[in-house]
PDB file of C-alpha atoms in Angstrom:
ATOM      1  CA  UNK A 157     105.205 133.063 170.386  1.00  0.00           C
ATOM      2  CA  UNK A 158     102.705 134.395 172.901  1.00  0.00           C
ATOM      3  CA  UNK A 159     103.495 137.551 174.895  1.00  0.00           C
ATOM      4  CA  UNK A 160     101.972 139.515 177.753  1.00  0.00           C
ATOM      5  CA  UNK A 161     101.696 143.246 177.134  1.00  0.00           C
ATOM      6  CA  UNK A 162     100.669 146.219 179.222  1.00  0.00           C
ATOM      7  CA  UNK A 163      98.189 148.319 177.272  1.00  0.00           C
ATOM      8  CA  UNK A 164      97.781 152.084 177.263  1.00  0.00           C
ATOM      9  CA  UNK A 165      94.292 151.721 178.817  1.00  0.00           C
ATOM     10  CA  UNK A 166      95.805 150.291 182.043  1.00  0.00           C
ATOM     11  CA  UNK A 167      94.860 146.678 181.313  1.00  0.00           C
ATOM     12  CA  UNK A 168      97.024 143.725 180.333  1.00  0.00           C
ATOM     13  CA  UNK A 169      96.668 141.630 177.224  1.00  0.00           C
ATOM     14  CA  UNK A 170      97.935 138.386 175.744  1.00  0.00           C
ATOM     15  CA  UNK A 171      98.979 138.449 172.107  1.00  0.00           C
ATOM     16  CA  UNK A 172      99.157 135.006 170.497  1.00  0.00           C
ATOM     17  CA  UNK A 173     101.119 133.492 167.635  1.00  0.00           C
ATOM     18  CA  UNK A 174     103.436 136.438 166.990  1.00  0.00           C
ATOM     19  CA  UNK A 175     106.482 136.111 164.744  1.00  0.00           C
ATOM     20  CA  UNK A 176     108.250 139.039 166.472  1.00  0.00           C
ATOM     21  CA  UNK A 177     107.798 141.095 169.626  1.00  0.00           C
ATOM     22  CA  UNK A 178     105.478 144.087 169.304  1.00  0.00           C
ATOM     23  CA  UNK A 179     106.983 147.554 169.655  1.00  0.00           C
ATOM     24  CA  UNK A 180     105.854 150.072 172.266  1.00  0.00           C
ATOM     25  CA  UNK A 181     103.179 152.305 170.744  1.00  0.00           C
ATOM     26  CA  UNK A 182     102.176 149.673 168.176  1.00  0.00           C
ATOM     27  CA  UNK A 183      98.545 148.650 167.754  1.00  0.00           C
ATOM     28  CA  UNK A 184      98.077 144.894 168.192  1.00  0.00           C
ATOM     29  CA  UNK A 185      95.234 142.393 168.409  1.00  0.00           C
ATOM     30  CA  UNK A 186      95.183 140.665 171.793  1.00  0.00           C
ATOM     31  CA  UNK A 187      93.018 139.002 174.409  1.00  0.00           C
ATOM     32  CA  UNK A 188      92.061 141.391 177.232  1.00  0.00           C
ATOM     33  CA  UNK A 189      90.349 140.629 180.557  1.00  0.00           C
ATOM     34  CA  UNK A 190      88.271 143.737 181.296  1.00  0.00           C
ATOM     35  CA  UNK A 191      87.008 142.424 184.644  1.00  0.00           C
ATOM     36  CA  UNK A 192      83.722 141.135 183.236  1.00  0.00           C
ATOM     37  CA  UNK A 193      84.739 139.292 180.078  1.00  0.00           C
ATOM     38  CA  UNK A 194      87.768 138.192 178.125  1.00  0.00           C
ATOM     39  CA  UNK A 195      87.542 139.865 174.735  1.00  0.00           C
ATOM     40  CA  UNK A 196      89.679 140.032 171.589  1.00  0.00           C
ATOM     41  CA  UNK A 197      90.547 143.688 170.939  1.00  0.00           C
ATOM     42  CA  UNK A 198      92.916 145.918 169.027  1.00  0.00           C
ATOM     43  CA  UNK A 199      94.854 147.975 171.580  1.00  0.00           C
ATOM     44  CA  UNK A 200      97.978 150.136 171.802  1.00  0.00           C
ATOM     45  CA  UNK A 201     101.018 148.581 173.528  1.00  0.00           C
ATOM     46  CA  UNK A 202     102.482 150.545 176.437  1.00  0.00           C
ATOM     47  CA  UNK A 203     105.217 147.969 177.112  1.00  0.00           C
ATOM     48  CA  UNK A 204     106.044 144.321 176.520  1.00  0.00           C
ATOM     49  CA  UNK A 205     106.312 142.216 179.675  1.00  0.00           C
ATOM     50  CA  UNK A 206     107.246 138.758 178.369  1.00  0.00           C
TER      51      UNK A 206
END
């Protein structure tokens, strides 16, 4: 499944092909739009949105 997450840096990310929902505080690999580029990063989850 793919989920949208709010990250602890104030941005939002899309995590793809997950078997289970990430937990708050967990580090995950996700796609992040930083305003200039869309990059694949490891970030800390603040909360899961969908």
